[in-house]
C-alpha cells in the first residue's frame, strides 16, 4: 500500500472491509492483476496491481481525481485478512476468492439497511456563489468567459471553496454524503438548503451534466483545467445570474467586485461628443464606455449594471473598442473635408449603441441635405452617354463639371458617398466606362442587349434616382402599349381565319412578330434596329392565345387557320380583344343556344317529338351543318334513338343520299332496324349479318342506313373503308371509349364527315374515356393525351359543353313516374360467413405485405380475389362445388320476389354472374315463378321477341346478365328492378335501371340494390357514390370530384370488418 494514501482514506477502506462490501476477488495470473468488485454507492470494478508498480485502478470518481480510493484500500486489506499479499502465487489462488451470488445479493441490501439505520441528521447548510471573469486571451478582454464557483459550509459558519463542482453537484443529485471540505462530511439533501439555494443548484446541475456530455469537466485557467469552475451558459446566463443573486453572491470582473449586478432596461450607455477643434477640424470624443464587455454573452457592464446587446450592437461596440484601443486617449481629430464620412458612415452606427452630442457650431458649418440622384441618358455619336448629377438641395456635384453648382460660401455638404458609390458601381456593372469624355459611355447595344438595357438596366437605375431618357435614345425602344395588335376573326368553310395587324409595322414584320410571340419571346428587333417590346399585357395575351390554339402560322401570311370547332374557345380567349365576323357570331350563337338553329322536323316522321327531343333534333342538325360531331348523352329512356332517326330522316328529305353507318352492340342491331321501320318507313335500312360473303354482298347495295355490330365492323373494317358514308352513328358508344382497342382503332380508320355518339354514360370511370370518344367523333378536338391529362375537369367541361347534350328524366319528363331506390341489407349465413372470412383474411395477408410496385404487378390477381369475395356474398356455390350451406342474400331475394309477385309487381333481376342467374332460374322454377332469361348468347332476334313478350305481360320475372342486357332494351313492362350484386361502376347499374324507368313507363319504378352487410359490398356502395360525381362534374357541371379504383380504394375495401 502506498505510503502517500491519507489515513482517513485507509480508515474508510477498513470500514468497507468490516461492512463486507468486498464482494469478489479473483486472481488474473496472465495479467498479474487482482480483479475485484466492491459495493459502494454503486458496484465498482477494482483492479489491484500484483507487481511492484502498484498501478491500481477503480471506476469511482474519487480515483479519477487522486489515483487512490477507499475501494482499492478495502481490496488490499481483504487480501491481508485472507493471508495473501499483492504478489499472486499460483498454488494459493487456484480457487477464486468470492462470495456466492446469493451472498452478494443479500449483503448488498444489508449495506443499504445499515446506511439507512446510520443515516445522519440533515444539517442546515449554506452555499455562496462567485462568478469570475476568466481570461481566454490576455490581449482580448472582451473574449473573457464567466466561471461559476461555489462555497459550502454549515449555516452561519465559515464556507469553504468546493474544489470539484461537478462531483459536488453529482452527490447533490444522488442525495449522498459529501466530504469535499474541511468541516467534515455532510448529507447533501435538498432539505439542507433553502428554496433559493436549491433553485440555483438544480440549474447548475443541469448545466454541469450538459457540459459533461460535451466533454467539459472544468474550465481552463492559465492553461490548467480547474474543476472548481462551471462555465456560465450563454443560453441561460441572465436567468441563472438573477437566481444566484437571491443567495450570497459575488461577481468578480478584473479589480471590481459586485455583490449585486442587475440587468438594465435603459438604452445603451455609450456617449460621444463632436465639437470644433480649430477652424479646419473637429474633435470626436468618447465620453462613456463599458467597464467590461463579454462578447460571448453580448453583455456590457457599466456602473454596476449589465446591458444586454443585440448581435449588431455587440459588433459596433467591439469595433469601437478595437479602434479606440489604438489611441492614447479616446479622442479623434476629423478634418472638415471628412465630416461627410463621419456623419454618413460612422454616426448611424454610434447612435445605435449610445448618444452622440453635436456642438451647435458644427451644425452651423455643415449641410445635412438629402441626396437626390439624377441620371441623364442620351444617344450621342453611336453611344449611350450618361450624365450623373448628385443634388443636395441647391448644391449639385456632377460627372459633367459644367453642370456643377457649389459656391465657395456654401456650407460643407455632408455627402452620401455610399449612395453615390452605388450609382458608380451599377454603371460599371452595366458596362459603362469613363474615357476622355465627361460622364459615362458605352456602345449602343443591339437585339437582346438593347431590350435588356430598356427593360432591366433603366428600371434598375430608376431605383437609385430619377432617370431622363433622351428623345433619340427613347425612339430605339417601341413600347408595346403604343403598338397593340388588332385581331380579326372570320369563317371560311370549316375553318376560322384569325388574322393580325399592328399599326405602324409592315405586314412582313407583323408575320415575324407573330412568330416571336409563338416562341414566347420578350421582344422583336425590327429591320431598322429598333426593339419592339412584347411584354405588354396585350401582346402577352396574344401570345397565350397563340399557344393555346396550338396551330402553325400559315407560311408567308399573318393568318392562322383554326378548326371551326374551336370557335367558342377562341371567343372565350379573345373576348373583346378581337373583331368577329357576322358568320362567326352566328356560329357561336348556335353553339351556345342550339334551339335558335332553324331546322324543320321531317314531314314523314311517324312520331310526335317532345319539346326536349325537338331541341335534341335541332342540336344534331346544327352540328351536322357545321360538320361537327357530338355526343347525345341523354339519360337512358329519353329517346336518343328517336331523335337520331328524326335527324337522319330530315337529312334524307333535303338531300338525295344519306349513306349512314350505325354501329351498335350486337344485341341491338335488329332493335334499331325495327325502330327505323316504325318511325321512318321512308328510310331504307339493313342489318349487316351472315357469312363474310353475305355481309359483303349487303354492303355492296344502296341503302340509306347500314346497321352493324362493333364486332362485325372490326372484322370487315377493310370493306367499310372502301364504302363512302356521310354519317356515322355510334350507339352505346361507351363500349369503344378505350382508344387502344382494335374496335376503336378500326373506327378511327374510317373517313366519315359527320359522326355522332349516343351514350347515357360517356364517362364511367375516368376522363380518359371522354378523350377516347372525341377521338372517334371529332379527331383533333382535344390535345394529345398527355397534355389533355394536364387540363382540369372544369377546363374540359367548358370545351365539350357545346358538343355534349345531356338531359335527365327529372328535368324533362315531368309526367314520368317516380323512380324509388333503396338498399336491402342481408346478413351472411354462418356457413357463408366462415367461407367469406377465410378468403378475406387470406387476401389481407397477401396485400398487407405488398409495396406499391408489387401491388401494381399483382393488380389483376387482386381484383380477381375481390371478385371471389363478391361471389361469396352472392352464393358460395358460384365457385365452390362442395359448398352445402345457404346464402343470406338468396333467401332474402326469394322472399322479396314472392312478395312482389303477390302484389302484382313485375320484376327485372340483374346479375353480372351468369352462374347466379342460373341458380335463380332453378330456385324460381321450384317456387312456380315463371321467368325469361336473357343471356349473352341469346340471338338478337330472339332478344327482341323476348322483350316484346314480356312487355305484353308474359311471365313474371325477367333475368338479365348485367353486361349482356344492361343497354338498349326497352322493358317498360317491369316496375321493379332488382340489382342482385353491385358493380364497380354505378353507370352500369343506372343503365340497367333505365331499362324499365324510361319514356313510356306508366308506373312508379322501384330499384332494389341487394347488399351483404359487413362485407366489401358496403365499401363498394360508398365507392360508387364517388364515381357518380365525375359524370356530374364534366357532363352536368357540378363541382365534385371522382376517385378511380386506386390502390388506396382496394386496401380500404379489404379493411371492411376491422373496425
GROMACS .gro file of N, CA and C in nm, residues 836-849 861-862 865-866 1051 1054-1055:
model
   63
  836UNK      N    1  -6.638  -1.668  -4.622
  836UNK     CA    2  -6.604  -1.528  -4.654
  836UNK      C    3  -6.482  -1.481  -4.574
  837UNK      N    4  -6.486  -1.501  -4.442
  837UNK     CA    5  -6.378  -1.453  -4.355
  837UNK      C    6  -6.247  -1.524  -4.387
  838UNK      N    7  -6.253  -1.651  -4.424
  838UNK     CA    8  -6.130  -1.724  -4.458
  838UNK      C    9  -6.065  -1.663  -4.582
  839UNK      N   10  -6.146  -1.637  -4.686
  839UNK     CA   11  -6.091  -1.577  -4.808
  839UNK      C   12  -6.046  -1.434  -4.783
  840UNK      N   13  -6.121  -1.359  -4.704
  840UNK     CA   14  -6.085  -1.220  -4.675
  840UNK      C   15  -5.951  -1.213  -4.602
  841UNK      N   16  -5.933  -1.300  -4.501
  841UNK     CA   17  -5.809  -1.300  -4.426
  841UNK      C   18  -5.691  -1.335  -4.517
  842UNK      N   19  -5.712  -1.430  -4.604
  842UNK     CA   20  -5.607  -1.470  -4.697
  842UNK      C   21  -5.566  -1.351  -4.786
  843UNK      N   22  -5.664  -1.278  -4.836
  843UNK     CA   23  -5.634  -1.163  -4.921
  843UNK      C   24  -5.564  -1.052  -4.844
  844UNK      N   25  -5.611  -1.027  -4.722
  844UNK     CA   26  -5.548  -0.923  -4.640
  844UNK      C   27  -5.401  -0.953  -4.617
  845UNK      N   28  -5.370  -1.077  -4.586
  845UNK     CA   29  -5.232  -1.116  -4.560
  845UNK      C   30  -5.146  -1.098  -4.684
  846UNK      N   31  -5.201  -1.133  -4.800
  846UNK     CA   32  -5.126  -1.119  -4.923
  846UNK      C   33  -5.100  -0.972  -4.957
  847UNK      N   34  -5.203  -0.888  -4.941
  847UNK     CA   35  -5.194  -0.749  -4.982
  847UNK      C   36  -5.114  -0.666  -4.881
  848UNK      N   37  -5.127  -0.698  -4.752
  848UNK     CA   38  -5.061  -0.616  -4.649
  848UNK      C   39  -4.909  -0.616  -4.664
  849UNK      N   40  -4.855  -0.725  -4.717
  849UNK     CA   41  -4.709  -0.731  -4.732
  849UNK      C   42  -4.658  -0.673  -4.862
  861UNK      N   43  -5.460  -1.011  -6.026
  861UNK     CA   44  -5.494  -1.121  -5.935
  861UNK      C   45  -5.566  -1.069  -5.811
  862UNK      N   46  -5.535  -0.946  -5.770
  862UNK     CA   47  -5.603  -0.887  -5.654
  862UNK      C   48  -5.750  -0.861  -5.688
  865UNK      N   49  -5.936  -1.171  -5.681
  865UNK     CA   50  -5.968  -1.208  -5.544
  865UNK      C   51  -6.088  -1.134  -5.491
  866UNK      N   52  -6.099  -1.004  -5.527
  866UNK     CA   53  -6.217  -0.927  -5.486
  866UNK      C   54  -6.344  -0.985  -5.549
 1051UNK      N   55  -5.728  -0.127  -5.075
 1051UNK     CA   56  -5.686  -0.155  -4.936
 1051UNK      C   57  -5.799  -0.119  -4.839
 1054UNK      N   58  -6.067  -0.388  -4.848
 1054UNK     CA   59  -6.026  -0.508  -4.776
 1054UNK      C   60  -6.025  -0.488  -4.624
 1055UNK      N   61  -6.025  -0.361  -4.580
 1055UNK     CA   62  -6.025  -0.336  -4.435
 1055UNK      C   63  -6.164  -0.348  -4.375
   0.00000   0.00000   0.00000
